Coordinates of C-alpha atoms in Angstrom, one line a residue:
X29 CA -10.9 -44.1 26.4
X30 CA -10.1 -43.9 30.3
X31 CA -13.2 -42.5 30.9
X32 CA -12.7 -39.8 33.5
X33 CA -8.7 -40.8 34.3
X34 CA -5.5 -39.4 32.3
X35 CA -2.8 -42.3 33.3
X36 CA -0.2 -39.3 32.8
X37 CA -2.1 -37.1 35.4
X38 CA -2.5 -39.5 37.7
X39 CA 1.4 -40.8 37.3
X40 CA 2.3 -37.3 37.6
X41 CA 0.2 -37.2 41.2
X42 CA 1.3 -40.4 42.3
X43 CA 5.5 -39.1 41.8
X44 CA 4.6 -35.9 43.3
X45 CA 3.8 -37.6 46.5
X46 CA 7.6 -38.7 48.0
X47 CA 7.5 -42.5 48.8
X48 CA 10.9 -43.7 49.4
X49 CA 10.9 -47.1 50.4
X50 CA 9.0 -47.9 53.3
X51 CA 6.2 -45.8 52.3
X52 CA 3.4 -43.9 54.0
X53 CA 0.9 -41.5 53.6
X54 CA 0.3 -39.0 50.8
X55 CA 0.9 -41.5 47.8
X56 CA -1.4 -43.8 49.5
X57 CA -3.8 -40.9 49.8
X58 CA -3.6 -40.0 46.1
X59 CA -4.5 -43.5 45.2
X60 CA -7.4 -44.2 47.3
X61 CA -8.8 -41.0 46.1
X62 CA -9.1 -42.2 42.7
X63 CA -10.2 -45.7 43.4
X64 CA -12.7 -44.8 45.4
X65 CA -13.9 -42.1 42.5
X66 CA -14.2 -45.7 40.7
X67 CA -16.5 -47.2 43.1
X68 CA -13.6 -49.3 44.8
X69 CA -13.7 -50.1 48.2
X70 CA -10.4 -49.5 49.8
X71 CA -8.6 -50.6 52.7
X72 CA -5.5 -49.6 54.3
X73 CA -3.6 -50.3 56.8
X74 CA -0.3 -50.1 58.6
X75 CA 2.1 -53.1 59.5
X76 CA 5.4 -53.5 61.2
X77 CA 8.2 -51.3 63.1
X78 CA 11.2 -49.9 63.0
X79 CA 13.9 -50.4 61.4
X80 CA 12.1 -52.6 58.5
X81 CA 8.3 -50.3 59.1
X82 CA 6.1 -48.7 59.3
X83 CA 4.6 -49.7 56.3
X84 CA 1.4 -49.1 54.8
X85 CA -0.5 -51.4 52.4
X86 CA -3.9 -51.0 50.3
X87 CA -6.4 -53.6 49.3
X88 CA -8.9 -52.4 47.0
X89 CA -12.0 -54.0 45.9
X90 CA -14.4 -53.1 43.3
X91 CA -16.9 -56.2 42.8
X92 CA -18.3 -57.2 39.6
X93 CA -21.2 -59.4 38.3
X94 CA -19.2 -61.6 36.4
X95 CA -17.4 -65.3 38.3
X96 CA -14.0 -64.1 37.4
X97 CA -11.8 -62.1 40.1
X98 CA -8.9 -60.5 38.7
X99 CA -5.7 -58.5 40.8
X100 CA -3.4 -56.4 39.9
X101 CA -0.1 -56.0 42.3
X102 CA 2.4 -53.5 42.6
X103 CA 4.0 -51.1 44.8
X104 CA 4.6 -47.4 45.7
X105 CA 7.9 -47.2 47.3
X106 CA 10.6 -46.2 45.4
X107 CA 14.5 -45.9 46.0
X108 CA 16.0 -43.1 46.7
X109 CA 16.3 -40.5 44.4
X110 CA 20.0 -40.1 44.8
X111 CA 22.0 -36.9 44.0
X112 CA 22.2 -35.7 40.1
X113 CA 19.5 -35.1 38.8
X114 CA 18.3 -33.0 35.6
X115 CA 15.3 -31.3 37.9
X116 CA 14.0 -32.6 41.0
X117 CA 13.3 -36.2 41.4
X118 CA 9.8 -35.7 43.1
X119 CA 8.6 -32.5 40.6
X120 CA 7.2 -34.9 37.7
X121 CA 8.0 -33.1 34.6
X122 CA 7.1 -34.1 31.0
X123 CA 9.8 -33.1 28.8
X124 CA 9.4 -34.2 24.9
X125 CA 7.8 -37.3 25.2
X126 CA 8.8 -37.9 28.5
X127 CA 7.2 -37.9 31.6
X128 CA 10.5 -37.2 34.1
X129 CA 9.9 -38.6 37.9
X130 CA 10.8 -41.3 40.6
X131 CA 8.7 -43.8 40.0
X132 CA 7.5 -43.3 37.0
X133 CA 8.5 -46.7 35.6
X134 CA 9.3 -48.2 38.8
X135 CA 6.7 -48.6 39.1
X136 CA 3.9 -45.6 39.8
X137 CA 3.0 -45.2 36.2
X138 CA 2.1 -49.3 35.7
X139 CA -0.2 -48.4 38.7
X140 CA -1.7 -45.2 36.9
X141 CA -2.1 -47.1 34.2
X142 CA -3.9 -50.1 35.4
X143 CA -6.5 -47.5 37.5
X144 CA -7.2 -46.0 33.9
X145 CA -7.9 -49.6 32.6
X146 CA -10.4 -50.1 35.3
X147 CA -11.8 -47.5 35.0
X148 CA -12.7 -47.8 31.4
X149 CA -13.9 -51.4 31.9
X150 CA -17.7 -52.1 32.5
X151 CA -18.0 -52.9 36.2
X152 CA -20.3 -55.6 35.8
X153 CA -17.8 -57.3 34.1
X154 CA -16.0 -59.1 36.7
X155 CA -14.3 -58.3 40.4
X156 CA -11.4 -56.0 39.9
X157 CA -8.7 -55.9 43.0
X158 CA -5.4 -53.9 43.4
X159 CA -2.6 -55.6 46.1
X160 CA -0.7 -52.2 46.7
X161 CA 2.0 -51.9 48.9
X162 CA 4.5 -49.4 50.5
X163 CA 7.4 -52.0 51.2
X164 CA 8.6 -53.6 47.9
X165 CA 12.0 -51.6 47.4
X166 CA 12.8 -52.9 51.2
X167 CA 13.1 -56.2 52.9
X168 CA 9.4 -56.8 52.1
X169 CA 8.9 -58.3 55.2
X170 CA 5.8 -56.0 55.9
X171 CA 4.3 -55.4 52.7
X172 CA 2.7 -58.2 50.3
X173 CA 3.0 -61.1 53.0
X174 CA 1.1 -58.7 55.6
X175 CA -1.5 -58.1 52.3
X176 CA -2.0 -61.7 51.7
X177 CA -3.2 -62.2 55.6
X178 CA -5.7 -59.0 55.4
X179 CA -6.8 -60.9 52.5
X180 CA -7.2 -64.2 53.9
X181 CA -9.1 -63.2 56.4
X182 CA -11.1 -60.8 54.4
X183 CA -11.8 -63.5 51.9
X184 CA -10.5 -62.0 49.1
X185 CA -8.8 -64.0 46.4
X186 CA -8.4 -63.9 42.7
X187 CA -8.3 -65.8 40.5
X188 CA -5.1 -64.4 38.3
X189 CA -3.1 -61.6 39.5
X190 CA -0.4 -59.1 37.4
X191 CA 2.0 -57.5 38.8
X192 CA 3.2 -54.4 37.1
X193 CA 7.3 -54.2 37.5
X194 CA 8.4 -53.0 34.5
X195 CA 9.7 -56.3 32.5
X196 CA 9.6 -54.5 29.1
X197 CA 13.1 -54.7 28.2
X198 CA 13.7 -52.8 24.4
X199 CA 9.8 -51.9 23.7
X200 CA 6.8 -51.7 25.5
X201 CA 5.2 -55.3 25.5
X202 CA 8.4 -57.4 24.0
X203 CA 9.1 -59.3 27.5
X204 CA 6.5 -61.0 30.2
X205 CA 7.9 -62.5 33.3
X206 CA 6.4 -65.9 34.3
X207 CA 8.2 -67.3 37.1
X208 CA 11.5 -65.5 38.8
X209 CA 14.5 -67.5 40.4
X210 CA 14.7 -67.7 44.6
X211 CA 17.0 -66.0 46.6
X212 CA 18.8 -66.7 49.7
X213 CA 21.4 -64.8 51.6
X214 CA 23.9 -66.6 54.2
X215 CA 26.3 -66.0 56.9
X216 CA 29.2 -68.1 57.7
X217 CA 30.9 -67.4 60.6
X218 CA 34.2 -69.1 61.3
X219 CA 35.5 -68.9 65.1
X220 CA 39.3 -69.0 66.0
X221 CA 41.6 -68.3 69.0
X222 CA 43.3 -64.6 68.5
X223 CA 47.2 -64.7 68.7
X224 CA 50.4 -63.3 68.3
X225 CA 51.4 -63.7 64.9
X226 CA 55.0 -64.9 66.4
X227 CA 53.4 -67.5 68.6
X228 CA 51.0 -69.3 66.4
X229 CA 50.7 -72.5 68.3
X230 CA 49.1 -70.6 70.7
X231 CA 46.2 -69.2 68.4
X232 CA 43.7 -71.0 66.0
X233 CA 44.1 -69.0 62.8
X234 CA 39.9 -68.7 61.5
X235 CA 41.1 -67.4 58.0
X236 CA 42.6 -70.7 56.2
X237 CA 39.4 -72.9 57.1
X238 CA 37.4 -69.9 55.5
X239 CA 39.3 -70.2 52.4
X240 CA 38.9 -73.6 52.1
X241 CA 35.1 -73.3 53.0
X242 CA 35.1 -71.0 50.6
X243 CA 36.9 -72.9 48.0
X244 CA 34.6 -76.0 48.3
X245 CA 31.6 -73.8 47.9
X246 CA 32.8 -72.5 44.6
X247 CA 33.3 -75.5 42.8
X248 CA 29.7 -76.3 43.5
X249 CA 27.6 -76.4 40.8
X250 CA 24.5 -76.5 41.4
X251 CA 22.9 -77.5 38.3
X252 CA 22.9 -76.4 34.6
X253 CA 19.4 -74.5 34.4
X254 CA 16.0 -75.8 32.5
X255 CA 13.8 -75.6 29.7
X256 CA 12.7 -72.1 31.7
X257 CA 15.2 -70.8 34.2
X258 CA 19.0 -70.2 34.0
X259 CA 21.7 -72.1 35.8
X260 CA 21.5 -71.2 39.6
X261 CA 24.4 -69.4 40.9
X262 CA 26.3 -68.9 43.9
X263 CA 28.2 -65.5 44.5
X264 CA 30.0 -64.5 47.3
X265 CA 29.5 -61.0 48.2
X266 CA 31.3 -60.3 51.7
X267 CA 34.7 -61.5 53.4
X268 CA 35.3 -59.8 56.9
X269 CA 37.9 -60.1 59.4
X270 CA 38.2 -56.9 61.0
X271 CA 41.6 -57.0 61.9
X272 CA 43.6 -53.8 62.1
X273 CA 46.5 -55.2 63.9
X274 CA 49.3 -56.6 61.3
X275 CA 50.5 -59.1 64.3
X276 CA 47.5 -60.7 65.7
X277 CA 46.1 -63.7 64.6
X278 CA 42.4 -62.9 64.5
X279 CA 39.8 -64.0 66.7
X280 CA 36.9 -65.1 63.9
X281 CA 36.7 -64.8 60.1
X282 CA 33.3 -64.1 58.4
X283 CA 31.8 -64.3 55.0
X284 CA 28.5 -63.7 53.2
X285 CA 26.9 -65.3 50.2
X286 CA 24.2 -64.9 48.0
X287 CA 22.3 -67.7 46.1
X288 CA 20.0 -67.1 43.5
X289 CA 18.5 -70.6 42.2
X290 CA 15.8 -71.6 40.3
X291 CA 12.9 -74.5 40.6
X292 CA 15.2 -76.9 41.2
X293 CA 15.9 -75.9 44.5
X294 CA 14.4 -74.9 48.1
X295 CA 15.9 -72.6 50.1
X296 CA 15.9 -74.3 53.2
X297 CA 18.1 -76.7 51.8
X298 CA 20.7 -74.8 49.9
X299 CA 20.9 -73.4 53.5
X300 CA 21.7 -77.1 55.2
X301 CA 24.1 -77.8 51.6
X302 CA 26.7 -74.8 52.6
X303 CA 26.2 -75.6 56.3
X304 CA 27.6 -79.2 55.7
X305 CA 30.4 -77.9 53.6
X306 CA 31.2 -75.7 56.4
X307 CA 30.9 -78.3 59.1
X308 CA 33.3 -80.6 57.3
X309 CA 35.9 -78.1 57.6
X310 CA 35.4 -76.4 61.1
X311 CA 32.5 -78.2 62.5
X312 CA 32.0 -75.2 64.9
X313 CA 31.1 -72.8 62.0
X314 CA 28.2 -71.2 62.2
X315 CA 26.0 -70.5 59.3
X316 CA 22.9 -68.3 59.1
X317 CA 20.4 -68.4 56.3
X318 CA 18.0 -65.9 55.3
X319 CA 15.5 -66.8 52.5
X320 CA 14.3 -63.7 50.7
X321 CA 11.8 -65.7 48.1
X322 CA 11.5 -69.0 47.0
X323 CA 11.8 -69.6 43.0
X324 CA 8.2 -69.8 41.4
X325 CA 7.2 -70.4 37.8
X326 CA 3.3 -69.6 36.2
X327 CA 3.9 -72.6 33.4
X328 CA 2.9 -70.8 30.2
X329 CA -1.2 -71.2 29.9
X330 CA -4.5 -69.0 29.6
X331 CA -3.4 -66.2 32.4
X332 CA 0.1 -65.7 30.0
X333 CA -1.9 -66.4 26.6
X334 CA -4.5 -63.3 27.2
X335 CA -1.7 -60.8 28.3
X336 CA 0.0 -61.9 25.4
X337 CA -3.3 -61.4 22.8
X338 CA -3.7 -57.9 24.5
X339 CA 0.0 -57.1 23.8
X340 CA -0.3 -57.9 20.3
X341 CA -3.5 -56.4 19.9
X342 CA -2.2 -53.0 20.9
X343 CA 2.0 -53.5 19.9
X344 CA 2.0 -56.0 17.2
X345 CA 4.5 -57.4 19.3
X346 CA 4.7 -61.1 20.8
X347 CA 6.3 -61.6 23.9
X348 CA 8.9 -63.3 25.2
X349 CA 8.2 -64.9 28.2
X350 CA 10.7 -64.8 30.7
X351 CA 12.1 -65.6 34.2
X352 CA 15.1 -63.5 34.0
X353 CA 16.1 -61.0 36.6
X354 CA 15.9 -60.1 40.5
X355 CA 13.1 -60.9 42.8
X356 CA 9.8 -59.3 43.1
X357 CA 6.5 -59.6 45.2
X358 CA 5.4 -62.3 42.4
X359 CA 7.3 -64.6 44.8
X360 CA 4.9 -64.4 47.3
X361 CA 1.8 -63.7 45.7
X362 CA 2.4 -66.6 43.2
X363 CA 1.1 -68.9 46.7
X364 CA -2.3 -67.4 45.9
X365 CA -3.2 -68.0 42.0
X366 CA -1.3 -67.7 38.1
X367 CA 0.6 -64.9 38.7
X368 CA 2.7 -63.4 35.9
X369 CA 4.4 -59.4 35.4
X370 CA 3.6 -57.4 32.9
X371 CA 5.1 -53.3 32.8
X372 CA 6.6 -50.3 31.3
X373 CA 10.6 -50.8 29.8
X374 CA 12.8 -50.5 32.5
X375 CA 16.0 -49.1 30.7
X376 CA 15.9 -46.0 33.5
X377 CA 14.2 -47.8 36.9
X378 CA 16.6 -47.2 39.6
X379 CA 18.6 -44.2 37.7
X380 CA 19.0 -41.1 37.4
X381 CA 16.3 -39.3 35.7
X382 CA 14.4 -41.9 35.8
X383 CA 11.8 -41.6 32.8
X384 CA 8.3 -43.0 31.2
X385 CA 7.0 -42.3 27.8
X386 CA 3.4 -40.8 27.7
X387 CA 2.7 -42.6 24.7
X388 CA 3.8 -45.8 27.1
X389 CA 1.7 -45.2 29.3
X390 CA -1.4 -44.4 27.7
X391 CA -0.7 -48.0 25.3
X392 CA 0.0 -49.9 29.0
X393 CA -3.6 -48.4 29.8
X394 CA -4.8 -50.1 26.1
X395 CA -3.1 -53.3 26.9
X396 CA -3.8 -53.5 30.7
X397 CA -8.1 -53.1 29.8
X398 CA -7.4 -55.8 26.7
X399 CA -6.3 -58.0 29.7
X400 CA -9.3 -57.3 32.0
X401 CA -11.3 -57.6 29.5
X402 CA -10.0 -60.7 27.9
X403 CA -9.6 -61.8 31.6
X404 CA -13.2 -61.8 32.4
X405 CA -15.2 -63.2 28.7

């Protein structure tokens, strides 16, 4: 059916290749080599420096006959292996009906997968494009967003893009993603006067007004969710003082906070909402935002309908679409065109021993060619 490429052999190839997150290299190297076997045209290139880079990023281009122009996204850095492992996390091993390997779900063997469906799809059919990058697992600041200016200026741009993180929750093909919440990280730095404990009217004690900054932020509620997104939340996930002395009053008091929120909200002024709660307690508080993605949603129409038909055409299954779950590079690429993800289950992505079913990945082959083909009648 894949006409000249095994989506297992070429998984297998792409976890042999070590690729933790930001990735160079060899994986990129392993790819190309099959896309340009395929008559792509491929383009790679290297963006950003240390400590967030070097990163290196792949655009490949195969042109078709047909109007339609059709992406697939993804990524081939992965996280660390960590330390347990059954074998060795970079020596992919099919044991039973498993293929064994970092990456294999997350998310090498969607990639494999969709080459195979290329592959075995007419070329005249329409213009096929992969948006590959080596910075997904990271800060992303180098990866995707550094893709979508290559291709601006190259003047490439599709007209519905997948992105294969692996949404599949119980069974291959039971869950798409359509839109995924926004995410913002801030710093709230309270500043004090250090002391002796014993002579507190000489000091400015930082730690009250952050517990009352603090407080006022979790009784916010932001809003109860919609007919597609849960309720937006805010968690705190740092308090620091740094004080090691149990008789000085400290000199600053800091905490950190994370808001994930859906398309209700912009980031920038979530940002400017916890700076005026701040401010209204110690108006010399200073707060730092950092907005990882804003929240995006592909409304459910034709680019969600035909992944759906090829799901059932090859499951029996129907999906459940969905905007559940962390951030991806949808978040950015969703600026371009319809955008929605579509992958392997991800019961193991991140884990130990971190596995793929070769059946899985030879029916993500059938579904992902269903799509392209569906994708450019």
């Amino acid at each position: 059916m894949t006409q000249g490429i095994d989506p297992v052999q070429l998984a297998q190839a792409l976890i042999a290749a070590p690729s933790v997150t930001p990735a160079t290299g060899a994986v990129f190297d392993v790819l190309e080599a099959a896309l340009v076997s395929l008559g792509f045209t491929v383009e790679r290139f290297i963006d950003g420096i240390e400590p967030d880079g070097p990163v290196e990023n792949l655009l490949a281009v195969r042109a078709g006959k047909g109007p339609k122009h059709f992406g697939f996204a993804g990524h081939l850095d992965v996280v660390p292996p960590g330390v347990g492992w059954t074998g060795d996390a970079f020596v992919p091993e099919v044991r039973g009906d498993l293929l064994y390997g970092r990456g294999a779900v997350d998310m090498k063997g969607s990639i494999a997968a969709f080459v195979a469906a290329a592959a075995a799809t007419p070329v005249e059919a329409g213009t096929i494009s992969l948006i590959i990058t080596g910075d997904e697992e990271g800060p992303a600041i180098f990866g995707t967003r550094a893709l979508m200016e290559h291709m601006e200026g190259r003047g490439v741009r599709p007209d519905m893009i997948v992105v294969g993180e692996p949404t599949s929750v119980n069974r291959l093909g039971d869950m798409v993603k359509i839109g995924r919440r926004g995410s913002v990280n801030i710093w709230i730095d309270v500043p004090g006067t250090q002391g002796h404990v014993a002579y507190p009217h000489l000091a400015d004690n930082p730690i009250p007004k952050l517990v009352r900054i603090a407080a006022a932020i979790d009784a916010v509620v932001l809003d109860e969710g919609n007919d597609w997104f849960q309720p937006s939340n805010i968690e705190f996930t740092d308090i620091e003082v740094g004080n090691g002395a149990t008789n000085v009053i400290p000199a600053s008091a800091r905490a950190r906070l994370s808001i994930r929120f859906n398309d209700q909200h912009r980031g920038a002024d979530l940002v400017a909402m916890i700076e005026r709660i701040a401010h209204a307690v110690e108006p010399n508080a200073k707060v730092l935002g950092k907005i990882s993605g804003e929240a995006f949603l592909t409304p459910p129409g034709d680019l969600s309908a035909l992944v759906a038909e090829a799901i059932h055409a090859e499951t029996d299954i129907q999906p459940e679409f969905s905007t559940t779950g962390g951030t991806s590079d949808a978040r950015f690429l969703s600026a371009l065109c319809p955008v929605v993800e579509f992958g392997l289950t991800n019961a193991t992505m991140h884990k130990l021993d971190e596995a793929v079913a070769v059946d899985d990945l030879h029916t993500l082959t059938a579904i992902y060619r269903g799509i392209l083909m569906r994708a450019f009648l």
